[in-house]
GROMACS .gro file of C-alpha atoms in nm:
model
  380
    1MET     CA    1   0.000   0.000   0.000
    2LYS     CA    2   0.114   0.354  -0.073
    3ILE     CA    3  -0.001   0.630   0.164
    4GLY     CA    4   0.040   0.999   0.092
    5VAL     CA    5   0.045   1.230   0.393
    6ASN     CA    6   0.011   1.606   0.427
    7THR     CA    7   0.278   1.663   0.691
    8ARG     CA    8   0.302   2.040   0.655
    9LEU     CA    9   0.359   2.095   1.028
   10LEU     CA   10   0.666   1.869   1.039
   11ALA     CA   11   0.850   2.189   0.952
   12LYS     CA   12   0.722   2.344   1.279
   13PRO     CA   13   0.835   2.101   1.550
   14PHE     CA   14   0.732   2.336   1.830
   15THR     CA   15   0.363   2.287   1.746
   16GLY     CA   16   0.150   2.008   1.886
   17ILE     CA   17   0.052   1.895   1.537
   18GLY     CA   18   0.417   1.889   1.432
   19GLN     CA   19   0.502   1.661   1.725
   20TYR     CA   20   0.197   1.441   1.664
   21THR     CA   21   0.298   1.399   1.299
   22ARG     CA   22   0.660   1.315   1.376
   23ASN     CA   23   0.586   1.072   1.659
   24LEU     CA   24   0.301   0.888   1.485
   25PHE     CA   25   0.458   0.839   1.143
   26ARG     CA   26   0.799   0.743   1.270
   27GLU     CA   27   0.642   0.464   1.476
   28LEU     CA   28   0.379   0.377   1.216
   29ALA     CA   29   0.634   0.332   0.938
   30GLU     CA   30   0.849   0.123   1.171
   31ILE     CA   31   0.575  -0.132   1.244
   32ASP     CA   32   0.426  -0.118   0.893
   33SER     CA   33   0.739  -0.176   0.687
   34THR     CA   34   0.557  -0.312   0.379
   35THR     CA   35   0.372   0.018   0.329
   36LYS     CA   36   0.536   0.312   0.157
   37TYR     CA   37   0.471   0.648   0.324
   38ILE     CA   38   0.519   0.970   0.128
   39LEU     CA   39   0.536   1.264   0.370
   40VAL     CA   40   0.477   1.591   0.187
   41VAL     CA   41   0.614   1.919   0.323
   42PRO     CA   42   0.633   2.271   0.175
   43GLU     CA   43   0.999   2.328   0.269
   44ASN     CA   44   1.315   2.133   0.341
   45LEU     CA   45   1.332   1.969   0.682
   46PRO     CA   46   1.639   1.991   0.906
   47ASP     CA   47   1.870   1.695   0.845
   48ASP     CA   48   1.820   1.557   1.195
   49MET     CA   49   1.443   1.552   1.139
   50ALA     CA   50   1.461   1.380   0.799
   51ARG     CA   51   1.692   1.110   0.934
   52ILE     CA   52   1.456   0.983   1.205
   53PHE     CA   53   1.223   0.800   0.965
   54PRO     CA   54   1.265   0.440   0.841
   55ASP     CA   55   1.357   0.356   0.480
   56ASN     CA   56   0.994   0.307   0.373
   57VAL     CA   57   0.935   0.680   0.428
   58GLU     CA   58   0.999   0.929   0.150
   59ILE     CA   59   1.009   1.300   0.234
   60LYS     CA   60   0.877   1.498  -0.061
   61VAL     CA   61   0.927   1.875  -0.071
   62LEU     CA   62   0.640   2.036  -0.262
   63LYS     CA   63   0.708   2.408  -0.258
   64GLU     CA   64   0.422   2.653  -0.243
   65ARG     CA   65   0.329   2.844  -0.557
   66LYS     CA   66   0.423   3.211  -0.542
   67ILE     CA   67   0.072   3.356  -0.549
   68GLY     CA   68  -0.115   3.609  -0.338
   69THR     CA   69  -0.094   3.627   0.039
   70ALA     CA   70   0.059   3.369   0.272
   71GLY     CA   71  -0.290   3.239   0.348
   72MET     CA   72  -0.371   3.205  -0.021
   73ARG     CA   73  -0.045   3.018  -0.086
   74LYS     CA   74  -0.116   2.780   0.202
   75THR     CA   75  -0.470   2.712   0.082
   76TRP     CA   76  -0.359   2.655  -0.278
   77TRP     CA   77  -0.093   2.414  -0.153
   78GLU     CA   78  -0.344   2.219   0.054
   79GLN     CA   79  -0.634   2.216  -0.189
   80ILE     CA   80  -0.468   2.210  -0.533
   81GLN     CA   81  -0.104   2.105  -0.513
   82ILE     CA   82  -0.142   1.822  -0.260
   83PRO     CA   83  -0.440   1.651  -0.431
   84GLU     CA   84  -0.269   1.680  -0.772
   85PHE     CA   85   0.049   1.529  -0.629
   86PHE     CA   86  -0.139   1.241  -0.463
   87GLN     CA   87  -0.314   1.157  -0.789
   88LYS     CA   88   0.012   1.170  -0.983
   89GLU     CA   89   0.175   0.933  -0.732
   90LYS     CA   90  -0.123   0.694  -0.755
   91ILE     CA   91  -0.150   0.664  -0.380
   92ASP     CA   92  -0.399   0.424  -0.222
   93LEU     CA   93  -0.483   0.640   0.079
   94ALA     CA   94  -0.452   1.010   0.158
   95PHE     CA   95  -0.384   1.110   0.519
   96PHE     CA   96  -0.426   1.471   0.632
   97THR     CA   97  -0.269   1.537   0.973
   98TYR     CA   98  -0.488   1.841   1.039
   99PRO     CA   99  -0.817   1.961   0.881
  100SER     CA  100  -0.698   2.019   0.524
  101ASN     CA  101  -0.860   1.735   0.330
  102PRO     CA  102  -1.012   1.841  -0.007
  103TRP     CA  103  -1.319   2.061   0.003
  104THR     CA  104  -1.463   1.947  -0.329
  105LYS     CA  105  -1.675   1.633  -0.347
  106ASP     CA  106  -1.511   1.544  -0.680
  107TRP     CA  107  -1.203   1.429  -0.489
  108TYR     CA  108  -1.402   1.164  -0.304
  109LYS     CA  109  -1.525   1.013  -0.631
  110LYS     CA  110  -1.170   0.920  -0.734
  111GLY     CA  111  -1.155   0.610  -0.514
  112ILE     CA  112  -0.871   0.736  -0.292
  113LYS     CA  113  -0.958   0.668   0.071
  114THR     CA  114  -0.922   0.982   0.279
  115VAL     CA  115  -0.832   1.017   0.646
  116VAL     CA  116  -0.811   1.337   0.849
  117THR     CA  117  -0.700   1.407   1.205
  118VAL     CA  118  -0.889   1.680   1.388
  119HIS     CA  119  -0.696   1.776   1.699
  120ASP     CA  120  -0.948   2.027   1.828
  121CYS     CA  121  -1.234   2.252   1.716
  122ILE     CA  122  -1.083   2.574   1.848
  123PRO     CA  123  -1.082   2.769   1.516
  124TRP     CA  124  -1.446   2.678   1.460
  125MET     CA  125  -1.565   2.740   1.816
  126HIS     CA  126  -1.381   3.065   1.893
  127LYS     CA  127  -1.429   3.353   1.652
  128GLN     CA  128  -1.100   3.525   1.741
  129TYR     CA  129  -0.928   3.247   1.544
  130ARG     CA  130  -1.107   3.333   1.223
  131LYS     CA  131  -1.087   3.709   1.188
  132GLY     CA  132  -1.101   3.848   0.838
  133LEU     CA  133  -1.313   3.735   0.543
  134LEU     CA  134  -1.061   3.491   0.396
  135SER     CA  135  -1.000   3.331   0.734
  136ARG     CA  136  -1.373   3.285   0.791
  137ILE     CA  137  -1.416   3.126   0.448
  138TYR     CA  138  -1.118   2.897   0.502
  139HIS     CA  139  -1.236   2.768   0.839
  140ALA     CA  140  -1.596   2.728   0.720
  141GLN     CA  141  -1.474   2.509   0.434
  142THR     CA  142  -1.240   2.300   0.651
  143LYS     CA  143  -1.525   2.233   0.893
  144LYS     CA  144  -1.755   2.113   0.613
  145ALA     CA  145  -1.482   1.897   0.461
  146VAL     CA  146  -1.427   1.699   0.783
  147GLY     CA  147  -1.753   1.515   0.727
  148LEU     CA  148  -1.648   1.414   0.375
  149ALA     CA  149  -1.351   1.206   0.494
  150ASP     CA  150  -1.378   0.828   0.508
  151LEU     CA  151  -1.228   0.822   0.857
  152ILE     CA  152  -1.169   1.087   1.122
  153PHE     CA  153  -0.908   1.056   1.394
  154THR     CA  154  -0.896   1.276   1.700
  155VAL     CA  155  -0.679   1.285   2.011
  156SER     CA  156  -0.923   1.279   2.304
  157GLY     CA  157  -1.278   1.197   2.399
  158SER     CA  158  -1.335   1.565   2.477
  159SER     CA  159  -1.229   1.661   2.126
  160LYS     CA  160  -1.452   1.389   1.981
  161GLU     CA  161  -1.755   1.540   2.154
  162ASP     CA  162  -1.666   1.883   2.014
  163ILE     CA  163  -1.631   1.743   1.660
  164GLU     CA  164  -1.968   1.572   1.679
  165LYS     CA  165  -2.137   1.898   1.779
  166CYS     CA  166  -1.935   2.138   1.568
  167CYS     CA  167  -1.906   1.940   1.243
  168LYS     CA  168  -2.237   1.751   1.276
  169VAL     CA  169  -2.052   1.419   1.235
  170ASP     CA  170  -2.176   1.085   1.370
  171GLY     CA  171  -1.950   0.975   1.655
  172LYS     CA  172  -1.920   0.630   1.494
  173GLU     CA  173  -1.707   0.790   1.221
  174ILE     CA  174  -1.457   0.931   1.472
  175GLU     CA  175  -1.179   0.726   1.629
  176VAL     CA  176  -0.996   0.849   1.938
  177ILE     CA  177  -0.621   0.780   1.922
  178TYR     CA  178  -0.436   0.945   2.209
  179ASN     CA  179  -0.102   1.121   2.178
  180ASP     CA  180   0.228   1.018   2.323
  181VAL     CA  181   0.557   1.205   2.347
  182SER     CA  182   0.910   1.169   2.216
  183GLU     CA  183   1.150   0.920   2.375
  184VAL     CA  184   1.356   1.217   2.495
  185TYR     CA  185   1.108   1.271   2.778
  186LYS     CA  186   1.108   0.904   2.879
  187GLU     CA  187   1.480   0.883   2.956
  188PRO     CA  188   1.665   1.048   3.247
  189PRO     CA  189   1.868   1.345   3.120
  190ASN     CA  190   2.244   1.348   3.147
  191LYS     CA  191   2.329   1.499   3.486
  192GLU     CA  192   2.601   1.727   3.356
  193PHE     CA  193   2.381   1.847   3.071
  194ALA     CA  194   2.093   1.916   3.312
  195LYS     CA  195   2.329   2.110   3.538
  196GLU     CA  196   2.439   2.323   3.241
  197VAL     CA  197   2.078   2.397   3.138
  198LEU     CA  198   1.981   2.504   3.490
  199SER     CA  199   2.294   2.716   3.521
  200ARG     CA  200   2.228   2.885   3.187
  201PHE     CA  201   1.900   3.026   3.323
  202SER     CA  202   2.023   3.072   3.683
  203LEU     CA  203   1.781   2.809   3.814
  204LYS     CA  204   1.805   2.577   4.113
  205ASN     CA  205   1.682   2.219   4.117
  206GLY     CA  206   1.325   2.200   4.247
  207ARG     CA  207   1.307   2.576   4.300
  208PHE     CA  208   1.108   2.709   4.005
  209PHE     CA  209   0.766   2.680   3.844
  210LEU     CA  210   0.751   2.599   3.475
  211TYR     CA  211   0.517   2.679   3.187
  212VAL     CA  212   0.568   2.516   2.845
  213GLY     CA  213   0.319   2.573   2.565
  214GLY     CA  214   0.174   2.827   2.328
  215TYR     CA  215   0.111   3.195   2.389
  216ASP     CA  216  -0.214   3.262   2.207
  217GLU     CA  217  -0.493   3.401   2.423
  218ARG     CA  218  -0.667   3.074   2.515
  219LYS     CA  219  -0.344   2.952   2.676
  220ASN     CA  220  -0.417   3.204   2.953
  221VAL     CA  221  -0.053   3.286   3.023
  222ASN     CA  222  -0.137   3.640   3.134
  223PHE     CA  223  -0.355   3.500   3.412
  224LEU     CA  224  -0.077   3.260   3.509
  225VAL     CA  225   0.163   3.553   3.538
  226GLU     CA  226  -0.086   3.754   3.746
  227GLU     CA  227  -0.136   3.465   3.988
  228TYR     CA  228   0.236   3.396   4.006
  229LEU     CA  229   0.312   3.760   4.092
  230ARG     CA  230   0.067   3.735   4.383
  231PHE     CA  231   0.246   3.421   4.496
  232ALA     CA  232   0.591   3.574   4.450
  233ALA     CA  233   0.500   3.873   4.664
  234LYS     CA  234   0.502   3.635   4.963
  235HIS     CA  235   0.747   3.369   4.847
  236LYS     CA  236   1.088   3.479   4.727
  237GLY     CA  237   1.342   3.278   4.535
  238LEU     CA  238   1.097   3.066   4.332
  239PRO     CA  239   1.096   3.203   3.976
  240LEU     CA  240   0.845   3.126   3.704
  241VAL     CA  241   1.000   2.995   3.383
  242LEU     CA  242   0.815   3.061   3.057
  243ALA     CA  243   0.950   2.839   2.781
  244GLY     CA  244   0.875   2.893   2.412
  245GLY     CA  245   0.768   3.204   2.229
  246LYS     CA  246   0.539   3.349   1.964
  247LEU     CA  247   0.481   3.111   1.677
  248PHE     CA  248   0.293   3.364   1.467
  249GLN     CA  249   0.292   3.741   1.446
  250ASN     CA  250  -0.079   3.809   1.481
  251LYS     CA  251  -0.319   3.955   1.736
  252LEU     CA  252  -0.384   3.619   1.901
  253TYR     CA  253  -0.029   3.637   2.037
  254LYS     CA  254  -0.032   4.000   2.146
  255SER     CA  255  -0.045   3.902   2.513
  256PHE     CA  256   0.309   3.762   2.481
  257ASP     CA  257   0.440   4.113   2.413
  258LYS     CA  258   0.323   4.219   2.760
  259LEU     CA  259   0.543   3.963   2.933
  260GLN     CA  260   0.837   4.199   2.974
  261ASN     CA  261   1.038   4.293   3.283
  262LEU     CA  262   0.807   4.116   3.525
  263GLY     CA  263   1.036   4.058   3.816
  264ASN     CA  264   1.144   3.701   3.882
  265ILE     CA  265   1.016   3.557   3.552
  266VAL     CA  266   1.256   3.379   3.318
  267LYS     CA  267   1.178   3.369   2.944
  268THR     CA  268   1.387   3.102   2.774
  269GLY     CA  269   1.266   3.130   2.415
  270PHE     CA  270   1.226   2.809   2.213
  271LEU     CA  271   1.426   2.515   2.345
  272LYS     CA  272   1.525   2.174   2.216
  273GLU     CA  273   1.343   1.875   2.361
  274GLU     CA  274   1.652   1.768   2.554
  275GLU     CA  275   1.659   2.107   2.725
  276LEU     CA  276   1.287   2.104   2.799
  277ALA     CA  277   1.318   1.758   2.954
  278CYS     CA  278   1.577   1.899   3.196
  279LEU     CA  279   1.342   2.179   3.300
  280TYR     CA  280   1.045   1.945   3.343
  281GLY     CA  281   1.253   1.705   3.549
  282HIS     CA  282   1.389   1.970   3.785
  283CYS     CA  283   1.096   2.211   3.834
  284LEU     CA  284   0.896   2.252   4.154
  285ALA     CA  285   0.579   2.212   3.944
  286PHE     CA  286   0.459   2.241   3.588
  287VAL     CA  287   0.167   2.485   3.556
  288ASN     CA  288  -0.079   2.507   3.266
  289LEU     CA  289  -0.398   2.713   3.294
  290SER     CA  290  -0.530   2.681   2.938
  291LYS     CA  291  -0.897   2.753   2.872
  292HIS     CA  292  -0.947   2.506   2.586
  293GLU     CA  293  -0.743   2.218   2.446
  294GLY     CA  294  -0.776   1.917   2.221
  295PHE     CA  295  -0.516   1.722   2.422
  296ASN     CA  296  -0.226   1.940   2.549
  297LEU     CA  297   0.098   1.750   2.488
  298PRO     CA  298   0.309   1.936   2.748
  299ILE     CA  299   0.107   1.755   3.016
  300LEU     CA  300   0.245   1.420   2.900
  301GLU     CA  301   0.592   1.565   2.854
  302ALA     CA  302   0.583   1.685   3.214
  303ALA     CA  303   0.438   1.356   3.339
  304ASN     CA  304   0.710   1.150   3.171
  305CYS     CA  305   0.971   1.363   3.347
  306GLY     CA  306   0.800   1.319   3.682
  307ALA     CA  307   0.694   1.681   3.724
  308ALA     CA  308   0.424   1.765   3.975
  309MET     CA  309   0.144   1.943   3.786
  310ILE     CA  310  -0.101   2.227   3.846
  311LEU     CA  311  -0.365   2.235   3.573
  312SER     CA  312  -0.679   2.429   3.487
  313ASP     CA  313  -0.990   2.228   3.565
  314ILE     CA  314  -1.120   2.171   3.212
  315PRO     CA  315  -1.264   1.840   3.080
  316VAL     CA  316  -0.973   1.741   2.860
  317HIS     CA  317  -0.719   1.799   3.138
  318ARG     CA  318  -0.923   1.570   3.363
  319GLU     CA  319  -0.937   1.312   3.085
  320VAL     CA  320  -0.567   1.321   2.995
  321SER     CA  321  -0.413   1.356   3.342
  322GLU     CA  322  -0.675   1.174   3.550
  323ASP     CA  323  -0.580   1.221   3.919
  324ALA     CA  324  -0.215   1.304   3.855
  325ALA     CA  325  -0.254   1.682   3.885
  326MET     CA  326  -0.372   1.948   4.125
  327PHE     CA  327  -0.666   2.115   3.948
  328VAL     CA  328  -0.762   2.482   3.985
  329ASP     CA  329  -1.069   2.682   3.889
  330ILE     CA  330  -0.935   2.953   3.658
  331SER     CA  331  -1.251   3.160   3.698
  332LYS     CA  332  -1.146   3.238   4.054
  333ASP     CA  333  -0.857   3.461   4.155
  334GLY     CA  334  -0.630   3.311   4.417
  335GLU     CA  335  -0.679   2.937   4.352
  336VAL     CA  336  -0.355   2.915   4.157
  337VAL     CA  337  -0.169   3.091   4.438
  338LEU     CA  338  -0.303   2.837   4.687
  339ALA     CA  339  -0.198   2.550   4.459
  340MET     CA  340   0.153   2.693   4.422
  341GLU     CA  341   0.178   2.729   4.799
  342ALA     CA  342   0.062   2.369   4.840
  343MET     CA  343   0.332   2.248   4.600
  344VAL     CA  344   0.602   2.413   4.810
  345ASP     CA  345   0.524   2.140   5.064
  346GLU     CA  346   0.773   1.863   4.978
  347LYS     CA  347   0.520   1.590   5.061
  348ASN     CA  348   0.269   1.724   4.807
  349LYS     CA  349   0.537   1.766   4.542
  350LYS     CA  350   0.662   1.411   4.592
  351ASP     CA  351   0.309   1.268   4.588
  352PHE     CA  352   0.215   1.436   4.260
  353SER     CA  353   0.550   1.355   4.104
  354GLY     CA  354   0.487   0.987   4.169
  355LYS     CA  355   0.141   1.015   4.016
  356SER     CA  356   0.293   1.174   3.707
  357PHE     CA  357   0.524   0.878   3.650
  358LEU     CA  358   0.232   0.636   3.685
  359LEU     CA  359   0.023   0.839   3.442
  360ALA     CA  360   0.297   0.842   3.179
  361ARG     CA  361   0.307   0.462   3.170
  362LYS     CA  362  -0.052   0.450   3.047
  363TYR     CA  363   0.035   0.614   2.714
  364SER     CA  364   0.218   0.426   2.438
  365GLN     CA  365   0.299   0.553   2.090
  366LYS     CA  366   0.364   0.196   1.974
  367LYS     CA  367   0.015   0.091   2.084
  368TYR     CA  368  -0.149   0.391   1.919
  369ALA     CA  369   0.046   0.341   1.596
  370GLN     CA  370  -0.068  -0.023   1.584
  371MET     CA  371  -0.429   0.094   1.622
  372VAL     CA  372  -0.384   0.341   1.335
  373LYS     CA  373  -0.217   0.076   1.118
  374ASP     CA  374  -0.503  -0.169   1.171
  375MET     CA  375  -0.763   0.093   1.083
  376LEU     CA  376  -0.581   0.212   0.771
  377HIS     CA  377  -0.534  -0.141   0.637
  378SER     CA  378  -0.898  -0.227   0.707
  379MET     CA  379  -0.998   0.050   0.463
  380GLN     CA  380  -0.841  -0.131   0.164
   0.00000   0.00000   0.00000
């Protein structure tokens, strides 16, 4: 079997979809060695990324046409260039790793089975993600096209419920395949390397809070900072580390620009996974107060590194982390402060760290890849 895959976000490894794509198809190709996988990207991948895949994976660079705006080029690539390429390659199955499967019904008459992964419904449920006429048209079309696919994957039961409501799709057509994280987070970091990473940011083992994730508005980082500053007014010497940065230069990320000169807050910028693993493994607690998620991969990254966790009390966080986190109501000022104070207690930190390790063992990329393989082969 020959499977063509839109892996556009492989070129953006800091995104959740980029990590999902890398982790799934590396494992999937490994256990499904008789299938040829053609991973299509719009730009060259770093050498270390291209080398991680088995021999039955071909990376195909399909450059965008130089037309119109960036959004127009992206849409043309997804809706014209990718389908044309898949037909030319005579693939048996087309896999779209985010909602970008063809909008036109003519595609589905060609006999090429089509699979799409919908990670969340955030662009369809929150209007701030579809400002501007072209953006509204784009997201309206992607939402309609989801229901045209032969099979829909998603990453959590919470996301499945959203897809059913938002896209008017029968739940029987949606398969939940959970995420897992890179092996980097599953192995103890080199002690000397970890020491260097902590030293680089003037951090002490077990003496800082950590946030890893995006910085668009729903991530609620401003609220995290506000709560931390209340905590820090009483508790000195426990900085807040904000890893990552702005992925896109648009209004959704404007809150990141306000995170300047805020006392004992350390901004690291984007880090390699090996560096992040060191921070997860040596923090006092990982804190994520997001308002809406499809899965939230940093939770599993933190869990695999044994980090105690403070999380916003939203359905998907309860689903993914079960009882391994201290949950807070983000509609109430002060709850996060109380949770941070509770984590300063060594007994609480140790208890939640142990729960994190137990949680991590429940997730397996090999198991999920086998599930995907079985479903893809059953479509032929």
